[in-house]
């Protein structure tokens, strides 16, 4: 019997559990840990609440979670409640699937002003992540600036623009829905330090901006390269750029029907956040792109801003006793191997890129490596005690484990509390989640 501990119950964690199960069959016992009492990581707290079909993938993870040799162990923070060396003593393989939950810092003067948020915090707020539920952003200013031209920037701009009606069927948490209902935002500027050919936005997500009740996307056609130059782009990016061309052609009369303007500001690199105890503006330098890189032109301008959300990527969170690559913001690893018996997978391995599905081959690859290491003797003899030994340790420490069956009770309580038409109303603090188990 091989005992495997997977730390993190998001897509990378559950795809790895599925893959280990397939590789070892009945010969493996898999414990999937999470610091929250609820599973699924980014599916619950990262994927936009109005993208319910994407969240449907959790049904696949549930099948894995309910299988005989897989167990969910919620409410345990690895590195605090139990250390990595302790887990390595108990399990043959420990796999870090902890994602990249920390915002990449903007590192600019004024970035500590109130109402300047990273996307982990802002997205966590509207998705009910217990760490960010109290964020209470001030939406009373007329202009919001979203930094970055990736899919997270699109999520944030779209959520800021939607009407209450457009959130029907979503699981946006009540506190965010109420605050967004009072928003005075009329202009959302999406700031990109490079040009239309360098955006990271994918076509399906970009196309949604043209279908909003109250907002319309504005692109200045002077920012677009000659159409002939699109031929060199890979097909997905070419589609996105075609959408931008469509936005640039939207007639003024159509824009006039929508009270919120979503403006793409290309070739615009943030330089400083301006304000005296209160955010007032963002200072930006105009750039030009040469051989794919942005170069400042020295032209500086200011955009008045009441809210800034930085959607510039994420970093993993270090765990004591695990080598960390500070520059890359992820665990130091060689194709997923950190040291004998310790692995990482998904964003914790490769950084925050790709889609949810990208984590599946990653999970299968790491399961192969565990199987190879078991066969070649790297993992040592199969004599570790795994689950029962962990449970003894947890009891001794007074840790309150949350099982998958417990999670189903929390889920039922969230479903019972749902607004009309919504799938659930999430608990946004750990105390309420635990109370639902009483
Ligand atoms: P991303 O795709 O890597 O985009 C980050 C953006 O931030 C880029 O435009 C980048 O510009 C910009 N940026 C980075 N550092 C900057 C700085 N210092 N100043 C100004 N701009 C800066 O990251 P993301 O949007 O956080 O998305 C993360 C991953 O999740 C991606 O794989 C994404 O596709 C995925 N995701 C998918 C969905 C979906 O499929 N619906 C939704 C959300 C997220 P440069 O290119 O110039 O560096």
Coordinates of C-alpha atoms and ligand atoms in Angstrom, one line a residue:
X1 CA 0.0 0.0 0.0
X2 CA 1.3 3.5 -0.9
X3 CA 0.0 6.5 1.1
X4 CA -0.2 9.8 -0.8
X5 CA -1.0 13.2 0.7
X6 CA -2.2 15.9 -1.8
X7 CA -2.2 19.4 -0.4
X8 CA -4.9 21.4 -2.0
X9 CA -8.3 20.3 -3.3
X10 CA -8.5 22.5 -6.4
X11 CA -8.3 21.2 -10.0
X12 CA -4.6 20.3 -9.7
X13 CA -5.3 18.4 -6.4
X14 CA -8.3 16.4 -7.7
X15 CA -6.8 15.6 -11.1
X16 CA -3.7 14.3 -9.3
X17 CA -5.9 12.2 -7.0
X18 CA -7.7 10.7 -10.0
X19 CA -4.4 10.0 -11.7
X20 CA -2.8 8.4 -8.6
X21 CA -5.9 6.2 -8.3
X22 CA -5.6 5.1 -11.9
X23 CA -1.8 4.5 -11.6
X24 CA -2.0 2.5 -8.3
X25 CA -5.6 1.2 -8.2
X26 CA -6.3 -0.4 -4.9
X27 CA -2.7 -0.1 -3.9
X28 CA -3.0 3.5 -2.9
X29 CA -4.7 5.5 -0.1
X30 CA -5.0 9.2 -1.0
X31 CA -5.7 12.0 1.4
X32 CA -6.6 15.4 -0.1
X33 CA -5.9 18.2 2.4
X34 CA -7.3 21.8 2.3
X35 CA -6.9 24.7 4.7
X36 CA -10.6 25.5 4.2
X37 CA -13.5 23.3 5.3
X38 CA -14.7 23.3 1.7
X39 CA -13.1 21.7 -1.3
X40 CA -12.4 22.7 -4.9
X41 CA -10.0 25.7 -4.5
X42 CA -10.2 28.1 -7.4
X43 CA -13.4 26.5 -8.8
X44 CA -15.2 27.8 -5.7
X45 CA -13.2 31.0 -5.0
X46 CA -11.5 32.0 -8.3
X47 CA -13.8 31.1 -11.3
X48 CA -16.2 33.9 -11.8
X49 CA -19.6 33.5 -10.2
X50 CA -21.4 34.1 -13.5
X51 CA -19.4 31.2 -15.1
X52 CA -21.4 28.4 -13.6
X53 CA -20.8 26.0 -16.5
X54 CA -17.1 26.1 -15.8
X55 CA -17.8 25.4 -12.1
X56 CA -19.6 22.2 -13.3
X57 CA -16.2 20.5 -13.5
X58 CA -16.4 20.0 -9.7
X59 CA -18.9 17.1 -10.3
X60 CA -16.0 15.2 -11.8
X61 CA -13.8 16.0 -8.7
X62 CA -16.7 14.8 -6.6
X63 CA -16.7 11.4 -8.3
X64 CA -13.0 11.1 -7.3
X65 CA -13.6 12.4 -3.8
X66 CA -16.3 9.8 -3.2
X67 CA -14.3 6.9 -4.3
X68 CA -13.2 4.3 -1.8
X69 CA -9.5 5.1 -1.5
X70 CA -9.7 8.9 -1.6
X71 CA -10.5 11.1 1.4
X72 CA -11.0 14.8 1.8
X73 CA -9.3 16.3 4.9
X74 CA -10.5 19.9 5.2
X75 CA -9.7 22.6 7.7
X76 CA -6.1 21.6 8.0
X77 CA -3.3 24.1 7.2
X78 CA -0.2 22.3 6.2
X79 CA 2.9 24.2 7.5
X80 CA 0.9 25.2 10.6
X81 CA -1.3 22.4 11.9
X82 CA 1.1 19.8 10.5
X83 CA 4.5 20.2 8.9
X84 CA 5.8 18.9 5.6
X85 CA 8.4 16.7 7.3
X86 CA 5.7 15.2 9.5
X87 CA 3.6 14.4 6.5
X88 CA 6.6 12.9 4.8
X89 CA 7.1 10.6 7.7
X90 CA 3.5 9.4 7.4
X91 CA 3.0 9.3 3.6
X92 CA 5.1 7.8 0.8
X93 CA 4.5 10.8 -1.4
X94 CA 3.4 14.4 -0.6
X95 CA 2.1 16.5 -3.5
X96 CA 1.8 20.2 -3.2
X97 CA -1.3 21.4 -5.3
X98 CA -1.6 24.6 -3.4
X99 CA -2.0 26.9 -6.5
X100 CA -0.9 30.5 -6.5
X101 CA -3.1 32.3 -4.1
X102 CA -1.0 35.4 -3.5
X103 CA -1.1 38.6 -5.7
X104 CA 2.0 39.5 -7.6
X105 CA 3.0 42.8 -6.1
X106 CA 2.6 45.9 -8.3
X107 CA 5.5 47.5 -6.4
X108 CA 4.8 51.1 -7.3
X109 CA 4.6 54.2 -5.2
X110 CA 1.2 54.5 -3.6
X111 CA 0.2 50.9 -4.0
X112 CA -0.7 50.8 -0.3
X113 CA -3.4 53.4 -0.7
X114 CA -6.9 52.4 0.3
X115 CA -9.0 50.9 -2.5
X116 CA -6.0 49.5 -4.4
X117 CA -6.5 45.8 -4.5
X118 CA -4.8 42.8 -6.0
X119 CA -7.1 40.5 -8.0
X120 CA -6.7 37.6 -5.5
X121 CA -8.3 39.8 -2.9
X122 CA -10.9 41.4 -5.2
X123 CA -12.0 38.2 -6.8
X124 CA -11.9 36.5 -3.4
X125 CA -14.2 39.2 -2.1
X126 CA -17.0 38.7 -4.7
X127 CA -16.5 34.9 -4.5
X128 CA -16.8 34.7 -0.7
X129 CA -13.3 33.6 0.1
X130 CA -13.1 33.8 4.0
X131 CA -9.8 35.6 3.8
X132 CA -11.3 38.5 1.7
X133 CA -14.9 38.5 2.6
X134 CA -14.5 41.8 4.6
X135 CA -12.8 43.7 1.8
X136 CA -15.7 46.1 1.3
X137 CA -14.3 48.0 -1.7
X138 CA -15.5 51.6 -2.1
X139 CA -17.4 51.7 -5.4
X140 CA -18.5 55.3 -5.1
X141 CA -16.0 56.7 -7.5
X142 CA -16.8 57.2 -11.2
X143 CA -13.7 55.5 -12.6
X144 CA -12.2 52.1 -11.9
X145 CA -8.9 51.1 -13.3
X146 CA -8.1 47.4 -13.9
X147 CA -4.4 46.7 -14.5
X148 CA -3.5 43.8 -16.8
X149 CA -4.9 42.4 -20.0
X150 CA -5.5 38.8 -19.0
X151 CA -8.7 36.9 -18.3
X152 CA -8.8 37.9 -14.7
X153 CA -8.9 41.6 -15.8
X154 CA -11.9 40.7 -18.0
X155 CA -13.6 38.9 -15.1
X156 CA -13.2 41.9 -12.8
X157 CA -14.3 44.4 -15.5
X158 CA -17.4 42.3 -16.3
X159 CA -18.4 41.8 -12.6
X160 CA -18.0 45.6 -12.0
X161 CA -20.3 46.3 -15.0
X162 CA -23.1 43.8 -14.5
X163 CA -26.6 44.7 -13.4
X164 CA -28.4 42.7 -10.7
X165 CA -30.5 41.0 -13.3
X166 CA -27.3 39.7 -15.1
X167 CA -26.2 38.0 -11.9
X168 CA -29.3 35.8 -11.9
X169 CA -28.2 32.1 -11.8
X170 CA -24.8 33.1 -10.5
X171 CA -23.4 32.3 -7.1
X172 CA -22.0 35.8 -6.4
X173 CA -22.1 36.2 -2.6
X174 CA -24.8 38.5 -1.2
X175 CA -22.5 41.1 0.3
X176 CA -20.9 41.7 -3.2
X177 CA -24.2 41.7 -5.0
X178 CA -25.5 44.4 -2.6
X179 CA -22.4 46.6 -2.8
X180 CA -22.2 46.3 -6.6
X181 CA -25.9 47.3 -6.7
X182 CA -24.9 50.7 -5.2
X183 CA -21.8 51.2 -7.4
X184 CA -21.4 54.6 -9.1
X185 CA -18.8 53.4 -11.5
X186 CA -19.3 54.7 -15.1
X187 CA -15.9 54.1 -16.6
X188 CA -13.7 51.1 -16.3
X189 CA -10.3 51.5 -17.9
X190 CA -8.4 48.3 -18.6
X191 CA -4.7 49.2 -18.7
X192 CA -2.3 47.2 -20.8
X193 CA 1.4 48.0 -20.9
X194 CA 1.7 46.5 -24.4
X195 CA -0.6 46.4 -27.4
X196 CA -3.5 44.5 -28.9
X197 CA -1.2 41.8 -30.3
X198 CA 0.1 41.1 -26.8
X199 CA -3.1 40.6 -24.8
X200 CA -3.6 37.4 -22.8
X201 CA -7.4 37.5 -23.1
X202 CA -9.1 34.6 -24.7
X203 CA -11.9 35.1 -27.3
X204 CA -14.9 33.6 -25.5
X205 CA -14.2 35.7 -22.4
X206 CA -13.4 38.9 -24.4
X207 CA -16.6 38.4 -26.5
X208 CA -18.7 38.6 -23.3
X209 CA -17.9 42.3 -23.0
X210 CA -20.0 43.0 -26.1
X211 CA -23.1 41.4 -24.5
X212 CA -23.5 43.3 -21.3
X213 CA -26.7 45.1 -20.5
X214 CA -25.2 48.3 -19.2
X215 CA -21.6 48.5 -20.5
X216 CA -19.9 48.6 -23.9
X217 CA -16.3 48.1 -24.8
X218 CA -14.4 51.0 -26.3
X219 CA -11.2 50.5 -28.4
X220 CA -9.4 53.3 -30.2
X221 CA -8.8 52.0 -33.7
X222 CA -5.5 54.0 -33.8
X223 CA -4.2 51.5 -31.3
X224 CA -4.8 48.6 -33.7
X225 CA -2.0 47.4 -36.0
X226 CA -2.7 47.0 -39.7
X227 CA -5.1 44.1 -40.2
X228 CA -2.6 42.2 -42.4
X229 CA -0.3 41.9 -39.4
X230 CA -2.9 39.6 -37.6
X231 CA -2.0 36.8 -40.0
X232 CA 1.1 35.9 -37.9
X233 CA -0.9 35.5 -34.7
X234 CA -1.8 32.0 -33.3
X235 CA -5.6 31.4 -34.0
X236 CA -6.9 32.1 -30.5
X237 CA -5.1 35.5 -30.3
X238 CA -6.1 36.3 -33.8
X239 CA -9.8 35.8 -32.8
X240 CA -9.3 38.0 -29.8
X241 CA -7.7 40.8 -31.9
X242 CA -10.6 40.4 -34.4
X243 CA -13.0 41.0 -31.5
X244 CA -11.0 44.2 -30.5
X245 CA -11.4 45.4 -34.1
X246 CA -15.2 44.8 -33.8
X247 CA -15.2 46.8 -30.5
X248 CA -13.4 49.7 -32.3
X249 CA -16.1 49.7 -34.9
X250 CA -19.0 50.0 -32.5
X251 CA -21.0 53.1 -33.5
X252 CA -21.3 56.0 -31.1
X253 CA -25.1 55.6 -31.0
X254 CA -24.7 52.1 -29.6
X255 CA -22.2 53.3 -27.0
X256 CA -24.6 56.0 -26.0
X257 CA -27.2 53.5 -25.0
X258 CA -25.0 52.0 -22.3
X259 CA -24.1 54.0 -19.2
X260 CA -20.8 52.2 -18.5
X261 CA -17.8 52.6 -20.7
X262 CA -15.2 49.8 -20.7
X263 CA -12.2 51.4 -22.2
X264 CA -9.0 49.6 -23.4
X265 CA -6.0 51.7 -22.8
X266 CA -3.1 50.0 -24.6
X267 CA 0.6 51.0 -24.5
X268 CA 0.0 52.3 -21.0
X269 CA 2.4 51.3 -18.2
X270 CA 1.4 52.2 -14.6
X271 CA 3.9 54.3 -12.7
X272 CA 2.3 55.4 -9.5
X273 CA -0.9 55.5 -7.5
X274 CA -1.7 59.1 -6.6
X275 CA -3.6 60.3 -3.5
X276 CA -3.2 61.6 0.0
X277 CA -4.8 59.0 2.3
X278 CA -7.4 58.5 -0.4
X279 CA -6.9 57.1 -4.0
X280 CA -7.3 59.9 -6.6
X281 CA -5.6 58.8 -9.8
X282 CA -3.1 56.5 -11.4
X283 CA -0.1 57.9 -13.2
X284 CA 0.7 56.1 -16.4
X285 CA 3.5 56.3 -19.0
X286 CA 2.8 55.8 -22.6
X287 CA 4.9 53.0 -24.1
X288 CA 5.8 51.7 -27.5
X289 CA 6.4 48.0 -28.2
X290 CA 9.6 46.9 -29.8
X291 CA 10.4 43.2 -30.4
X292 CA 7.6 42.3 -28.1
X293 CA 8.7 44.5 -25.1
X294 CA 7.2 47.7 -23.8
X295 CA 9.5 50.7 -23.7
X296 CA 8.5 54.0 -21.9
X297 CA 8.2 57.0 -24.2
X298 CA 8.5 59.6 -21.4
X299 CA 4.9 60.7 -22.0
X300 CA 3.2 60.7 -18.6
X301 CA -0.5 61.2 -17.9
X302 CA -3.0 60.6 -15.2
X303 CA -6.3 58.8 -15.1
X304 CA -8.6 59.8 -12.2
X305 CA -9.5 56.6 -10.3
X306 CA -11.6 55.7 -7.3
X307 CA -10.7 52.0 -7.4
X308 CA -7.7 50.1 -8.8
X309 CA -7.6 46.4 -9.2
X310 CA -4.3 44.8 -10.2
X311 CA -4.8 41.7 -12.3
X312 CA -1.1 41.1 -13.0
X313 CA -0.8 37.4 -12.0
X314 CA -0.2 35.4 -8.9
X315 CA 2.5 33.7 -6.8
X316 CA 2.4 30.5 -4.8
X317 CA 2.6 30.8 -1.0
X318 CA 5.8 29.4 0.5
X319 CA 5.5 26.5 3.0
X320 CA 8.1 26.0 5.7
X321 CA 10.7 23.4 4.9
X322 CA 10.0 23.5 1.1
X323 CA 12.5 25.1 -1.2
X324 CA 10.9 28.1 -2.9
X325 CA 12.0 29.9 -6.1
X326 CA 11.4 33.6 -5.1
X327 CA 12.0 34.9 -8.6
X328 CA 9.4 32.7 -10.2
X329 CA 7.0 32.8 -7.2
X330 CA 6.6 29.0 -7.1
X331 CA 8.2 25.9 -5.4
X332 CA 11.7 25.1 -6.7
X333 CA 11.2 22.0 -8.7
X334 CA 12.5 19.8 -11.5
X335 CA 9.5 19.0 -13.6
X336 CA 7.4 18.6 -10.5
X337 CA 10.0 16.9 -8.3
X338 CA 11.1 18.9 -5.3
X339 CA 13.0 16.3 -3.3
X340 CA 12.5 12.5 -3.0
X341 CA 8.9 11.9 -2.0
X342 CA 7.9 15.6 -2.3
X343 CA 6.3 16.9 -5.5
X344 CA 4.3 19.9 -6.8
X345 CA 1.7 20.1 -9.5
X346 CA -0.5 22.7 -11.3
X347 CA 0.2 26.4 -10.6
X348 CA 2.4 25.5 -7.6
X349 CA 4.6 23.8 -10.1
X350 CA 4.5 25.9 -13.3
X351 CA 3.0 29.3 -12.2
X352 CA -0.4 30.8 -12.9
X353 CA -1.0 29.9 -16.6
X354 CA -3.3 27.8 -18.7
X355 CA -6.9 26.7 -18.2
X356 CA -8.4 24.4 -15.6
X357 CA -8.0 21.5 -18.1
X358 CA -4.2 22.2 -18.3
X359 CA -4.0 20.8 -14.8
X360 CA -5.2 17.3 -15.8
X361 CA -2.1 16.3 -17.8
X362 CA 0.0 17.9 -15.1
X363 CA -1.7 15.6 -12.5
X364 CA -1.2 12.5 -14.7
X365 CA 2.4 13.4 -15.2
X366 CA 3.1 13.7 -11.5
X367 CA 1.3 10.4 -10.8
X368 CA 3.6 8.7 -13.4
X369 CA 6.6 10.2 -11.6
X370 CA 5.4 8.9 -8.2
X371 CA 4.9 5.4 -9.8
X372 CA 8.4 5.6 -11.3
X373 CA 9.9 6.7 -8.0
X374 CA 8.0 3.9 -6.2
X375 CA 9.3 1.3 -8.7
X376 CA 12.9 2.6 -8.7
X377 CA 13.1 2.5 -4.9
X378 CA 13.3 6.4 -4.5
X379 CA 10.2 6.2 -2.2
X380 CA 11.7 3.4 -0.1
X381 CA 9.8 0.4 1.2
X382 CA 6.0 0.6 1.4
X383 CA 5.8 0.6 5.2
X384 CA 4.4 4.1 6.0
X385 CA 1.3 4.3 8.1
X386 CA -0.6 7.1 6.3
X387 CA -4.2 7.9 7.2
X388 CA -4.6 6.2 10.6
X389 CA -1.3 7.7 11.8
X390 CA -2.3 11.2 10.6
X391 CA -5.7 10.8 12.4
X392 CA -3.9 9.9 15.6
X393 CA -1.7 13.0 15.2
X394 CA -4.7 15.2 14.5
X395 CA -6.5 13.9 17.6
X396 CA -3.5 14.5 19.8
X397 CA -3.3 18.1 18.5
X398 CA -7.1 18.7 18.8
X399 CA -7.5 19.4 15.1
X400 CA -11.0 19.3 13.8
X401 CA -10.9 17.6 10.4
X402 CA -13.7 18.2 7.9
X403 CA -14.6 15.2 5.8
X404 CA -16.3 15.1 2.4
X405 CA -19.5 14.0 4.1
X406 CA -19.2 17.1 6.3
X407 CA -18.7 19.2 3.2
X408 CA -21.9 17.8 1.7
X409 CA -23.7 19.1 4.8
X410 CA -22.2 22.6 4.3
X411 CA -23.1 22.4 0.7
X412 CA -26.7 21.5 1.5
X413 CA -27.0 24.4 4.0
X414 CA -25.6 26.8 1.3
X415 CA -28.1 25.4 -1.3
X416 CA -30.9 25.9 1.2
X417 CA -29.8 29.5 1.8
X418 CA -29.7 30.4 -2.0
X419 CA -31.5 33.4 -3.4
X420 CA -34.2 32.6 -6.0
X421 CA -32.6 31.1 -9.1
X422 CA -29.1 31.0 -7.6
X423 CA -27.3 27.6 -7.0
X424 CA -26.1 28.5 -3.5
X425 CA -25.4 31.3 -1.0
X426 CA -21.9 30.6 0.2
X427 CA -20.8 30.8 3.8
X428 CA -18.0 33.4 3.8
X429 CA -16.4 32.6 7.1
X430 CA -15.0 29.5 8.6
X431 CA -17.0 29.8 11.8
X432 CA -20.3 29.6 9.9
X433 CA -19.1 26.7 7.8
X434 CA -18.2 24.7 10.9
X435 CA -21.5 25.7 12.6
X436 CA -23.4 24.1 9.7
X437 CA -21.9 20.8 10.9
X438 CA -23.4 21.0 14.4
Ligands
LIG1 P1 -2.2 36.7 -17.2 O1 -3.0 36.0 -18.2 O2 -0.8 36.2 -17.1 O3 -2.3 38.2 -17.5 C1 -1.5 39.1 -16.7 C2 -1.6 40.5 -17.4 O4 -0.9 41.4 -16.4 C3 -0.8 40.6 -18.7 O5 -1.5 41.4 -19.5 C4 0.5 41.3 -18.2 O6 1.1 42.1 -19.2 C5 0.0 42.2 -17.1 N1 1.1 42.6 -16.2 C6 1.9 41.8 -15.5 N2 2.7 42.5 -14.8 C7 2.4 43.8 -15.0 C8 2.9 45.1 -14.5 N3 3.9 45.1 -13.6 N4 2.3 46.2 -14.9 C9 1.3 46.1 -15.8 N5 0.8 45.0 -16.3 C10 1.4 43.9 -15.9 O7 -2.8 36.5 -15.8 P2 -4.3 36.4 -15.2 O8 -5.2 37.3 -16.0 O9 -4.1 36.6 -13.7 O10 -4.7 34.9 -15.5 C11 -4.1 33.8 -14.8 C12 -4.5 32.6 -15.5 O11 -5.8 32.2 -15.2 C13 -4.4 32.6 -17.0 O12 -3.9 31.4 -17.5 C14 -5.8 32.9 -17.4 O13 -6.1 32.5 -18.7 C15 -6.5 32.0 -16.4 N6 -7.9 32.5 -16.3 C16 -8.8 31.9 -17.1 C17 -10.1 32.3 -17.1 C18 -11.1 31.8 -18.0 O14 -10.8 30.9 -18.8 N7 -12.4 32.2 -18.0 C19 -10.5 33.3 -16.2 C20 -9.6 33.8 -15.3 C21 -8.3 33.4 -15.4 P3 2.4 41.6 -20.1 O15 1.8 40.5 -21.0 O16 2.9 42.8 -20.7 O17 3.3 41.0 -19.0

